[in-house]
mmCIF file of C-alpha atoms in Angstrom:
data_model
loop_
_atom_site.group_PDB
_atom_site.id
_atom_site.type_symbol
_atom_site.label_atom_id
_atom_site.label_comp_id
_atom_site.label_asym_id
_atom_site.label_seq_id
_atom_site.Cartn_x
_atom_site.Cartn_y
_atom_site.Cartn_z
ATOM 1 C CA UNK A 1 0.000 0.000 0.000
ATOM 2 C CA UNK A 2 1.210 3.617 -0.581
ATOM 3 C CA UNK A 3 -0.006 6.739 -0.835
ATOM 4 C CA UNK A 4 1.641 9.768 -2.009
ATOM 5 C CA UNK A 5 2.921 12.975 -0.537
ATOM 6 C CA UNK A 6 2.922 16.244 -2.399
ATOM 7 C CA UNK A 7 5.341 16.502 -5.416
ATOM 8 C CA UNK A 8 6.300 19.668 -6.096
ATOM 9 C CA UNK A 9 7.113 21.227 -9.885
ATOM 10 C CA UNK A 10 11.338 21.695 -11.068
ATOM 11 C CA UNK A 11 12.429 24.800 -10.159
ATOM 12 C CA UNK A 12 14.219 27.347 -11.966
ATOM 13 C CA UNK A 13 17.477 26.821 -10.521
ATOM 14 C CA UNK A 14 19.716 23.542 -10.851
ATOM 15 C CA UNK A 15 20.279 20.477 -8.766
ATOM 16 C CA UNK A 16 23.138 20.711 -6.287
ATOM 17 C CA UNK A 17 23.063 16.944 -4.695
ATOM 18 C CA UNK A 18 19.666 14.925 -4.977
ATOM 19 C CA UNK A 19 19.855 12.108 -2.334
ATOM 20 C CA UNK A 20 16.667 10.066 -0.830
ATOM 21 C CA UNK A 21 15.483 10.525 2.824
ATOM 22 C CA UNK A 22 12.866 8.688 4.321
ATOM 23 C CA UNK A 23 11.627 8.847 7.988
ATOM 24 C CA UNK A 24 10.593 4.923 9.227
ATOM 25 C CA UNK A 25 8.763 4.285 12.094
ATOM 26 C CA UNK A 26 7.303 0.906 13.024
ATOM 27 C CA UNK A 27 3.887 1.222 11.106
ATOM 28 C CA UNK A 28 4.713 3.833 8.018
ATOM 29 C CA UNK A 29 7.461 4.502 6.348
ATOM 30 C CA UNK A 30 7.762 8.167 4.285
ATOM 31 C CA UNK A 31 10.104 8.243 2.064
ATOM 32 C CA UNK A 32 11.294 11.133 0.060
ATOM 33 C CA UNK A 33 13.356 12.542 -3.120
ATOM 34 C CA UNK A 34 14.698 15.729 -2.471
ATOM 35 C CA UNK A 35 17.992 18.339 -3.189
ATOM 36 C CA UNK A 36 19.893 20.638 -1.604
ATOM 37 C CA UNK A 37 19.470 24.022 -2.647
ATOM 38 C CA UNK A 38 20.847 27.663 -1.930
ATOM 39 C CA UNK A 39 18.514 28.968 0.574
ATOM 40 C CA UNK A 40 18.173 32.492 2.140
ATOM 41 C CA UNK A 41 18.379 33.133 5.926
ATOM 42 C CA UNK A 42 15.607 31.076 7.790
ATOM 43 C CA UNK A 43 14.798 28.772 4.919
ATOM 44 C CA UNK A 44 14.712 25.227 4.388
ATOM 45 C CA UNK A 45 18.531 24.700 2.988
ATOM 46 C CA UNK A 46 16.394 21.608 1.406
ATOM 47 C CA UNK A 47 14.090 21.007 -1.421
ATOM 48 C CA UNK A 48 11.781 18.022 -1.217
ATOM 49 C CA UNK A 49 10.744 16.777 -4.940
ATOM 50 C CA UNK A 50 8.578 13.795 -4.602
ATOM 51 C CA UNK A 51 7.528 12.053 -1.844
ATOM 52 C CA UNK A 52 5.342 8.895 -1.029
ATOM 53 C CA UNK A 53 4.149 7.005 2.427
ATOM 54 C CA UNK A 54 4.318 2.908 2.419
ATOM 55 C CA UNK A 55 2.249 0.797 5.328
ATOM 56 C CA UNK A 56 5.404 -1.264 6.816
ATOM 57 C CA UNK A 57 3.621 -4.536 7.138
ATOM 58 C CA UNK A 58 3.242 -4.809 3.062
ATOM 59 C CA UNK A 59 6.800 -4.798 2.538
ATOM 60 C CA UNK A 60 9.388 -8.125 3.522
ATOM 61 C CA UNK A 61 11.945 -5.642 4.101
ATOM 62 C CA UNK A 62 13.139 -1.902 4.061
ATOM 63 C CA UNK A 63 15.392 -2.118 1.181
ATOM 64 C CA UNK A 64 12.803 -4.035 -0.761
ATOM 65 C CA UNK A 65 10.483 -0.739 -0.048
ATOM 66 C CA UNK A 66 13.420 1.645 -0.703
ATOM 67 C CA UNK A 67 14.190 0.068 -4.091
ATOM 68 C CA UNK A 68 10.312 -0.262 -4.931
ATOM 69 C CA UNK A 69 10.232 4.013 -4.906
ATOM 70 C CA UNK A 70 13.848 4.467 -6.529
ATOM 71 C CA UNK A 71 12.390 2.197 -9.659
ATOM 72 C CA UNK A 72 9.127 4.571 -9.865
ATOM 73 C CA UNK A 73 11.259 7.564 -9.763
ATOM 74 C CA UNK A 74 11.625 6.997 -13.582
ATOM 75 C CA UNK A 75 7.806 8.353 -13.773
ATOM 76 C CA UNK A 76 8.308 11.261 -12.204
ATOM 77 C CA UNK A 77 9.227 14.721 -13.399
ATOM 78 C CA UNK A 78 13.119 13.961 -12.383
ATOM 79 C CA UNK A 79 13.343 10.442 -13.573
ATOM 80 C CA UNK A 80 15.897 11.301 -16.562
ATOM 81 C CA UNK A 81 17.856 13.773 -14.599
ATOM 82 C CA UNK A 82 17.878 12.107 -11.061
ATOM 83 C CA UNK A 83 21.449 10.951 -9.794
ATOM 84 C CA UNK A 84 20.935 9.527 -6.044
ATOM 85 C CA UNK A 85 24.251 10.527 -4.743
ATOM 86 C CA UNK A 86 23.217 9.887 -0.791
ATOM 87 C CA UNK A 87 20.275 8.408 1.591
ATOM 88 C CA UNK A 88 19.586 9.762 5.109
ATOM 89 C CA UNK A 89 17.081 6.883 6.850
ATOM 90 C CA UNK A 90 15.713 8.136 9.830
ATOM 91 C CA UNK A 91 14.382 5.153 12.440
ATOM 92 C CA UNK A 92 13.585 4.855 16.097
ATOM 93 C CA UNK A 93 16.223 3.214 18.315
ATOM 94 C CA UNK A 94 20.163 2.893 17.663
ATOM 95 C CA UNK A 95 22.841 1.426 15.401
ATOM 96 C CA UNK A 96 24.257 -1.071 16.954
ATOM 97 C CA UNK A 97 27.515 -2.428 14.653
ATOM 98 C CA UNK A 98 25.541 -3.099 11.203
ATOM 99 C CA UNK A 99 22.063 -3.127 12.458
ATOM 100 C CA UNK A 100 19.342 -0.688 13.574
ATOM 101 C CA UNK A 101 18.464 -1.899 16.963
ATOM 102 C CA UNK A 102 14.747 -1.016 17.243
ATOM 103 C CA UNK A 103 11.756 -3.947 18.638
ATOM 104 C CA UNK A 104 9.236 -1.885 16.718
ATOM 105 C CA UNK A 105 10.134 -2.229 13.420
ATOM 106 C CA UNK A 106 8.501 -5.196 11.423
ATOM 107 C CA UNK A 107 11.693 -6.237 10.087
ATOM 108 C CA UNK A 108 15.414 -6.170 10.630
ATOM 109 C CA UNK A 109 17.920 -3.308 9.007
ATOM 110 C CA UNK A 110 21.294 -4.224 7.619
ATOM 111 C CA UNK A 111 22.964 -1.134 6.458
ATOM 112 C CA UNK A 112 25.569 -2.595 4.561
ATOM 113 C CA UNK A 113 22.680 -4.564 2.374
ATOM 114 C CA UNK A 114 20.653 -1.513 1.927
ATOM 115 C CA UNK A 115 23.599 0.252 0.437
ATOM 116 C CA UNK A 116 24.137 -2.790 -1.851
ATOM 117 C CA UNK A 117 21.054 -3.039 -2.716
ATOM 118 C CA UNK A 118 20.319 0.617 -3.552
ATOM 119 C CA UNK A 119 23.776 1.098 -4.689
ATOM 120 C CA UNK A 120 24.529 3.975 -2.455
ATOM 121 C CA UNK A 121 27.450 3.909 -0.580
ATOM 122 C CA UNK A 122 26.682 6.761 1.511
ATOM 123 C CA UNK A 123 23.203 5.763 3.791
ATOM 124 C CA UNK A 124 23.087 7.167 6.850
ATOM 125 C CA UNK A 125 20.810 5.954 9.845
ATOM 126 C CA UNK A 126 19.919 8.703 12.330
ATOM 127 C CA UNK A 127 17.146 8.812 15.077
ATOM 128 C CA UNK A 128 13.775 9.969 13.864
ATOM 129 C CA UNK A 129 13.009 12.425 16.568
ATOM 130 C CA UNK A 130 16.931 13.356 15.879
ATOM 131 C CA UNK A 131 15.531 13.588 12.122
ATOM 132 C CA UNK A 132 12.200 15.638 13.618
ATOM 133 C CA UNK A 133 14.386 18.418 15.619
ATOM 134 C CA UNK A 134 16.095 19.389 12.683
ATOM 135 C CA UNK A 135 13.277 20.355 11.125
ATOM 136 C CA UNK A 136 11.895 22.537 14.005
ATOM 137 C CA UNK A 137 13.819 25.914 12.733
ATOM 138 C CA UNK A 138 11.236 25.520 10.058
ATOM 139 C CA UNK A 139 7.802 24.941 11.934
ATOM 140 C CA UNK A 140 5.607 27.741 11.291
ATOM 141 C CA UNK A 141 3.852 29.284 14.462
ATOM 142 C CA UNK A 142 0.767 27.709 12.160
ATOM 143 C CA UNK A 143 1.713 24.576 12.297
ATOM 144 C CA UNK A 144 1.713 24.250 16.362
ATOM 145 C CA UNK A 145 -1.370 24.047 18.104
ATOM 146 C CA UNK A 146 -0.832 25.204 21.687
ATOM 147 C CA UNK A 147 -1.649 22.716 24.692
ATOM 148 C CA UNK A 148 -0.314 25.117 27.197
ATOM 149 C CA UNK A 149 1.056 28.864 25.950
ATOM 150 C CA UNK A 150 3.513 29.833 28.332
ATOM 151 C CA UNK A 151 4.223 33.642 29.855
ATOM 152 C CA UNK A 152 5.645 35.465 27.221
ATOM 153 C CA UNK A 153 5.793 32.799 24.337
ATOM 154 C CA UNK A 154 3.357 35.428 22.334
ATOM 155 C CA UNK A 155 1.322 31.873 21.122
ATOM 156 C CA UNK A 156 4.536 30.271 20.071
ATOM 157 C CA UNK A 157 7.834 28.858 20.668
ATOM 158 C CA UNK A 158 10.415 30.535 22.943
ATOM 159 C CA UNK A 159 14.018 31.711 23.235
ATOM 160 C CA UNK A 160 15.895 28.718 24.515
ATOM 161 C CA UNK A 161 15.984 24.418 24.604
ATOM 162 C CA UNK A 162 13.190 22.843 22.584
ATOM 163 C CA UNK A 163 12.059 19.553 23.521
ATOM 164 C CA UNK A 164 10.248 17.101 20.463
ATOM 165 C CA UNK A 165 8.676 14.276 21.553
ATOM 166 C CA UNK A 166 5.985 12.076 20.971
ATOM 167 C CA UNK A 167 4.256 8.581 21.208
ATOM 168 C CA UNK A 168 3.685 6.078 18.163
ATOM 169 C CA UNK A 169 4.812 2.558 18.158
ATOM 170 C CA UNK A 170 7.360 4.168 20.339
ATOM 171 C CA UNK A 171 8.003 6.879 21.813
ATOM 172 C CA UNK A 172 10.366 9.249 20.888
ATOM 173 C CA UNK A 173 12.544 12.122 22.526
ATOM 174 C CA UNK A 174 15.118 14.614 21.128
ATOM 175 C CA UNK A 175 16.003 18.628 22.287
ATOM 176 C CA UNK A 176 16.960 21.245 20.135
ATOM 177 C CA UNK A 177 19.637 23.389 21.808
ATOM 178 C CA UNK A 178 20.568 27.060 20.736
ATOM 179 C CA UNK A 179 24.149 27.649 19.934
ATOM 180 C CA UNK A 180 26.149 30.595 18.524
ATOM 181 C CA UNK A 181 27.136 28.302 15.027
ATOM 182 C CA UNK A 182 23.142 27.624 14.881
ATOM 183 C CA UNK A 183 20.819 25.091 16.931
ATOM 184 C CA UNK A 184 22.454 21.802 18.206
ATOM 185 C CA UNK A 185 20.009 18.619 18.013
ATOM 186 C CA UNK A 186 20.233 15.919 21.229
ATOM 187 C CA UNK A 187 19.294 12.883 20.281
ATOM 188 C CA UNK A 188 18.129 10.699 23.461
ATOM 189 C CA UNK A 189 16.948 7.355 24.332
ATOM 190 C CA UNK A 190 14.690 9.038 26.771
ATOM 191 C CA UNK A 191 11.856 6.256 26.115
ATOM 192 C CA UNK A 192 13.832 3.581 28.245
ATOM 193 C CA UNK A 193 13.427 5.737 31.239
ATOM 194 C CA UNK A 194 11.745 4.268 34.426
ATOM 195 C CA UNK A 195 7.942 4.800 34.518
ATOM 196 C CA UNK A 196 7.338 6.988 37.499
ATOM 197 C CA UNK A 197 3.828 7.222 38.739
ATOM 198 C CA UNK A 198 1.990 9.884 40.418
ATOM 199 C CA UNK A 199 -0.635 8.632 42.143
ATOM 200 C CA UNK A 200 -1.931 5.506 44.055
ATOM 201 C CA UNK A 201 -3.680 4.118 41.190
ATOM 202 C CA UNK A 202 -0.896 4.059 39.001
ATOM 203 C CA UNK A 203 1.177 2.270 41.289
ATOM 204 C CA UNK A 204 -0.841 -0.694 41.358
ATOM 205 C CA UNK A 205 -1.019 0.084 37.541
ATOM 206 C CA UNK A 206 2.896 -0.016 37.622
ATOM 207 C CA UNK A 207 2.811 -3.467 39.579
ATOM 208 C CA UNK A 208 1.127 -5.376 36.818
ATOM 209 C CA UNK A 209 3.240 -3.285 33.970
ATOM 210 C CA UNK A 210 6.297 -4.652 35.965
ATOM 211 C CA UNK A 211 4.963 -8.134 36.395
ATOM 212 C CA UNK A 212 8.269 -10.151 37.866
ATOM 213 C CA UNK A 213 10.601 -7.323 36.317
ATOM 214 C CA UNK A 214 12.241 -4.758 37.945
ATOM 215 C CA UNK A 215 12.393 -1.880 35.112
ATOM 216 C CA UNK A 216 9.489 -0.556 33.292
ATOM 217 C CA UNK A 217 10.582 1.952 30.773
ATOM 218 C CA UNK A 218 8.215 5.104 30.270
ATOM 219 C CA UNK A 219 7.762 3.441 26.563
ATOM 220 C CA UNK A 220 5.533 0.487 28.235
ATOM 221 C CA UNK A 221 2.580 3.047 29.058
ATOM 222 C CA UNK A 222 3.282 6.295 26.566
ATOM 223 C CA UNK A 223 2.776 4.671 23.026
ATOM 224 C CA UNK A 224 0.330 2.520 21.270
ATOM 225 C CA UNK A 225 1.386 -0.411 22.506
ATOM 226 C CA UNK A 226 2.189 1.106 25.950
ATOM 227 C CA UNK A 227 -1.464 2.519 25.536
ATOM 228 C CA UNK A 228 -3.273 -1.308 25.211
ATOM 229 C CA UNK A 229 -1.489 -2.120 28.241
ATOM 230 C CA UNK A 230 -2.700 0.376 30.280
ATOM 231 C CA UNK A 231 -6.098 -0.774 28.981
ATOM 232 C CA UNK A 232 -5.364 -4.477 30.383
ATOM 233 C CA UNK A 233 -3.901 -3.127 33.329
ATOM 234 C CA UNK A 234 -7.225 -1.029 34.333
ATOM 235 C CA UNK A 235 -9.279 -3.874 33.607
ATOM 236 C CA UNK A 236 -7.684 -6.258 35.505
ATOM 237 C CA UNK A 237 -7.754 -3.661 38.365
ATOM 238 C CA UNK A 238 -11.480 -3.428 37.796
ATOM 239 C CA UNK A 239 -12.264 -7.090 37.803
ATOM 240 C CA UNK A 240 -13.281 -6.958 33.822
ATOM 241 C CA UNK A 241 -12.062 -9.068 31.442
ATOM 242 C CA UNK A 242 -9.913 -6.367 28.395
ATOM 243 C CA UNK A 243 -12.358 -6.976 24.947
ATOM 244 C CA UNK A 244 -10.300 -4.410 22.533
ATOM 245 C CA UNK A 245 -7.243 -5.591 21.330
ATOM 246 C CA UNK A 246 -5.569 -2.885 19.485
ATOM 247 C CA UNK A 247 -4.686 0.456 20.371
ATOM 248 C CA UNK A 248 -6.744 2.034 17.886
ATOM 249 C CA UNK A 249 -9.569 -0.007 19.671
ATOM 250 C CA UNK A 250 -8.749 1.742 22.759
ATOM 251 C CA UNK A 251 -8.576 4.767 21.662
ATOM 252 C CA UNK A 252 -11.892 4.982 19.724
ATOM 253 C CA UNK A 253 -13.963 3.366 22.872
ATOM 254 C CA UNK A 254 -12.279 6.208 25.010
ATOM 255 C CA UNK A 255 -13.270 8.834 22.778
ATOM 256 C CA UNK A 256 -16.966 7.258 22.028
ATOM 257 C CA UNK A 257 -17.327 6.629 25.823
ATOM 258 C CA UNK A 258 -17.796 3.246 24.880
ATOM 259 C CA UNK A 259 -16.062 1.671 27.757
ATOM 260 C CA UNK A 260 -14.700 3.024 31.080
ATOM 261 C CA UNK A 261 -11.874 0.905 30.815
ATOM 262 C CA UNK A 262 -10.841 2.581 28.194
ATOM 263 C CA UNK A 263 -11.648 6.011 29.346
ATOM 264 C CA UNK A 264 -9.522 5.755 32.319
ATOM 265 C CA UNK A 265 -6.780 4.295 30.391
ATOM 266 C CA UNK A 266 -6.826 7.280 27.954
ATOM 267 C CA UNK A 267 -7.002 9.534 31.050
ATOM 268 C CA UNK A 268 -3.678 7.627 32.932
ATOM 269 C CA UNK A 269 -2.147 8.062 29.044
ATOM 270 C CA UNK A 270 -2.674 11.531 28.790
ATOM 271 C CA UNK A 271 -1.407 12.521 32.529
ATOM 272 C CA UNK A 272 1.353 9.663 32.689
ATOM 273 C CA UNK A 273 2.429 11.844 29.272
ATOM 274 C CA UNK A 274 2.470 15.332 31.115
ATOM 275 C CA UNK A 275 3.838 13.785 33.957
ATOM 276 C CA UNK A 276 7.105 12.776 31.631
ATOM 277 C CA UNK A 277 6.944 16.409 29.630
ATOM 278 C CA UNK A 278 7.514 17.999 32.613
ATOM 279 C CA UNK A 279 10.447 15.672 33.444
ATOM 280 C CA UNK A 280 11.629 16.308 29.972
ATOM 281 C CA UNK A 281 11.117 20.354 30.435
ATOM 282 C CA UNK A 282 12.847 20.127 33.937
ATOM 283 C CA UNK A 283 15.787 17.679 32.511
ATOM 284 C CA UNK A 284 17.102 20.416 29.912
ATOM 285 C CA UNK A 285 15.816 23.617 30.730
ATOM 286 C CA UNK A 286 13.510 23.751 27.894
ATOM 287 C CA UNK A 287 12.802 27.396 28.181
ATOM 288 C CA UNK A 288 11.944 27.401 24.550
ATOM 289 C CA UNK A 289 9.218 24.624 24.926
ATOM 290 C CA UNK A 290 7.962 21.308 24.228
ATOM 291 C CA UNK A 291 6.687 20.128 20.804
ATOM 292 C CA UNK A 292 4.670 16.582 20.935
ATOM 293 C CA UNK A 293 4.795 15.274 17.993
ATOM 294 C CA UNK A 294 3.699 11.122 17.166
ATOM 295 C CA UNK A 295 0.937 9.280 15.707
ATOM 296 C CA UNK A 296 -1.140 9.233 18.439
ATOM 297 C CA UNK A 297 -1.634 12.683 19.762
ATOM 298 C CA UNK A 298 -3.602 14.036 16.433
ATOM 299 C CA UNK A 299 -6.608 11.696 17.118
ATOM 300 C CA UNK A 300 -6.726 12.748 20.719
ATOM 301 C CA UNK A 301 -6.252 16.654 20.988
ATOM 302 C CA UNK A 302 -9.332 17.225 21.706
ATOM 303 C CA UNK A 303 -9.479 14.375 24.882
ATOM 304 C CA UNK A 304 -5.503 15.530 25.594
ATOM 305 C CA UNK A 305 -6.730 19.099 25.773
ATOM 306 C CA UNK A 306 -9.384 18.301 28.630
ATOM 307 C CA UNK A 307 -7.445 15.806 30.614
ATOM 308 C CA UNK A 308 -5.028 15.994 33.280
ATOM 309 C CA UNK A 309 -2.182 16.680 31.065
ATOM 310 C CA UNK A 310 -1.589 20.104 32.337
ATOM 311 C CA UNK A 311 -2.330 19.657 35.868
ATOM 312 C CA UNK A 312 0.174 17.207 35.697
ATOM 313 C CA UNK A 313 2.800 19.270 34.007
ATOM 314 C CA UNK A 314 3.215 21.716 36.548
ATOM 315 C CA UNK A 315 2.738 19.086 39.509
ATOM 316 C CA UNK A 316 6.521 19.554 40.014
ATOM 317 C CA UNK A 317 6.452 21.082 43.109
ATOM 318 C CA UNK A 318 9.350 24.373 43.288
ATOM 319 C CA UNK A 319 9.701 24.045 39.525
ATOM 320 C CA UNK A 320 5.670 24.728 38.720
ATOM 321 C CA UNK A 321 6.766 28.600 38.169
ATOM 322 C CA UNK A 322 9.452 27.628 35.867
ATOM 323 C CA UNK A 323 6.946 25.212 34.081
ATOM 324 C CA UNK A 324 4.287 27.756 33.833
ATOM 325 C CA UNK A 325 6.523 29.558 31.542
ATOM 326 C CA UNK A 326 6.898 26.477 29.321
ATOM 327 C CA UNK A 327 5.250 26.453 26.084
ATOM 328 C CA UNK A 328 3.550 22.996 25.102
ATOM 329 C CA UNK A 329 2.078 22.558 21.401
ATOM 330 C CA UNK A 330 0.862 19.841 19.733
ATOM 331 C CA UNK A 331 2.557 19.170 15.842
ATOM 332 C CA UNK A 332 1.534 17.462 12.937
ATOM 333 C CA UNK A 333 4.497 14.587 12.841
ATOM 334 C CA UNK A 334 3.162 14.373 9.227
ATOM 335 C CA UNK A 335 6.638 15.027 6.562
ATOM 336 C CA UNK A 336 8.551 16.993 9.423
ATOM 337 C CA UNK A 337 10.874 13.879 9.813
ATOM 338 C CA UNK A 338 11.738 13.360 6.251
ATOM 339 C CA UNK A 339 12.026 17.287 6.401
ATOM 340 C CA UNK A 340 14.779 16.624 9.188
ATOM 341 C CA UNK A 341 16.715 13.949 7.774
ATOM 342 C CA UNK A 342 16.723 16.217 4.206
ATOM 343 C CA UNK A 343 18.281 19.130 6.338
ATOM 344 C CA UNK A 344 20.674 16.613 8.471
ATOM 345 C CA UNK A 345 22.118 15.321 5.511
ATOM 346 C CA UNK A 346 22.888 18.931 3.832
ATOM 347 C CA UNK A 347 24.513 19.829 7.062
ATOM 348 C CA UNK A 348 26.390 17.008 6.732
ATOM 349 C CA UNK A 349 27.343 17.537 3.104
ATOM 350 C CA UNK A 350 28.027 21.584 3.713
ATOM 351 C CA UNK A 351 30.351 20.253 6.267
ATOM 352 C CA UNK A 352 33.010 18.788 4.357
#
């Protein structure tokens, strides 16, 4: 299955170095043709030319999907001029050796068969919220929609640390820092960091998370799969037998009020998740303010913006007046992380 992403006409001036960058998470995978280009002040240094979005499952294997939209390329406006000279994949988790280390994804990565298979010698993996804060210098004030505004944000970002993250499959974490030779991007593996509850509830919630383990990363509860076993969790608290088995299932009950079960396990979600912000905010002085990002948030703003998510945020005792200052908006993950691989490679390029 694919679908495609906006393609955009040649423009007047030529091709510097056309390369492929695609942003893979554990459900979609959006992959993009795109060029470097001489860009004024503030710009995107990148052009994206062609773009398309692939369900994971359909596929036996990344390169198989990678090769599948180099081949098409040929019916596109660039197919007779098009070169692919690098490839930036951005993917949750970590290279490990020759692998991407990463539970989420349907299949395993080899780098050194993607580049023989594509015949590029210069792929890159990166982290995809890595991939996502690069492209935060070019989020428009209307792409965010603000959770919480902050004093003296003026509805936007502020001066300072940005935070990205976001649940999906996974959940992902990265912070944007300001430096004098331009911003600085952090990636973390800030997923794998011990659930912390908040209140009584979700302590006995954390007890059957844990089961005979003694480390439940934040991951477990704040993504789609953490979300189902909150779900199972609550119900086994409240002496029901779980009946939805997906997240998606979840989710939709909450929102329909369809089951209570899943209501409350929205609710824990959706404080759990400001809970960790907060954390996040706290952790690197993100004065400039949080961006969630993910497949999951979208479907739920409306839920997210009446829950406990704020209340939660600024639950951090002597920090609440530094928190209330912190400006929390909700983004559209949507081609922002093929966006930020494009503009990680060029930097990459422009630095040699």
């Amino acid at each position: 299955m694919r679908s495609s992403l906006p393609s955009f006409e040649p423009g007047a001036s030529g091709p510097d170095v056309f390369f492929l960058a695609a942003d893979v998470g554990g459900t979609h995978a959006r992959v993009g043709l795109g060029r470097t280009v001489q860009a004024a002040s503030g710009d995107s240094p990148v052009e994206l030319l062609h773009g398309e979005v692939f369900a994971c499952a359909q596929w036996p294997g990344l390169g198989e999907l990678l090769a599948d939209f180099v081949a098409r390329l040929a019916d596109t406006p660039w197919g007779a001029e098009v070169s692919i000279q690098a490839c930036v994949l951005a993917c949750a988790g970590y290279v490990q050796e020759d692998q991407v280390v990463n539970r989420n994804l349907p299949w395993p990565v080899s780098i050194s068969a993607l580049r023989q298979r594509l015949g590029i010698e210069r792929l890159t993996v990166i982290n995809d919220f890595e991939a996502l804060a690069h492209a935060v210098p070019y989020v428009k004030p209307w792409d965010m929609r603000p959770l919480m505004t902050g004093d003296g944000s003026a509805g936007g970002l502020a001066s300072g640390t940005i935070v990205v993250m976001g649940p999906g499959t996974g959940l992902g974490c990265a912070a944007v820092l300001p430096g004098s030779a331009g911003p600085q991007v952090l990636p973390t593996e800030a997923a794998h960091v011990s659930l912390a509850p908040g209140t009584a509830r979700e302590i006995d919630i954390l007890r059957l998370l844990a089961g005979d383990r003694d480390h439940v990363p934040v991951e477990n509860a704040l993504s789609g799969p953490g979300l189902l076993k909150l779900y199972r969790a609550i119900s086994t608290l409240r002496g029901e037998s779980p009946v939805l088995d997906t997240p998606a299932a979840v989710t939709g009950a909450a929102l329909e009020q369809r089951s209570e079960a899943a209501i409350e396990a929205l609710s824990t979600f959706c404080a759990l998740l400001g809970s960790f912000a907060a954390d996040l905010a706290a952790l690197y002085g993100a004065h400039g303010g949080i961006l969630l990002a993910g497949g999951i948030l979208p479907r739920i703003e409306s839920f997210l913006q009446q829950s406990d998510f704020k209340k939660r945020f600024l639950n951090k005792g002597v920090l609440a007046p530094f928190l209330e200052r912190v400006p929390v908006h909700l983004i559209d993950h949507g081609d922002l992380g093929v966006l930020g691989a494009a503009c990680w490679l060029e930097r990459e390029l422009r630095r040699e």
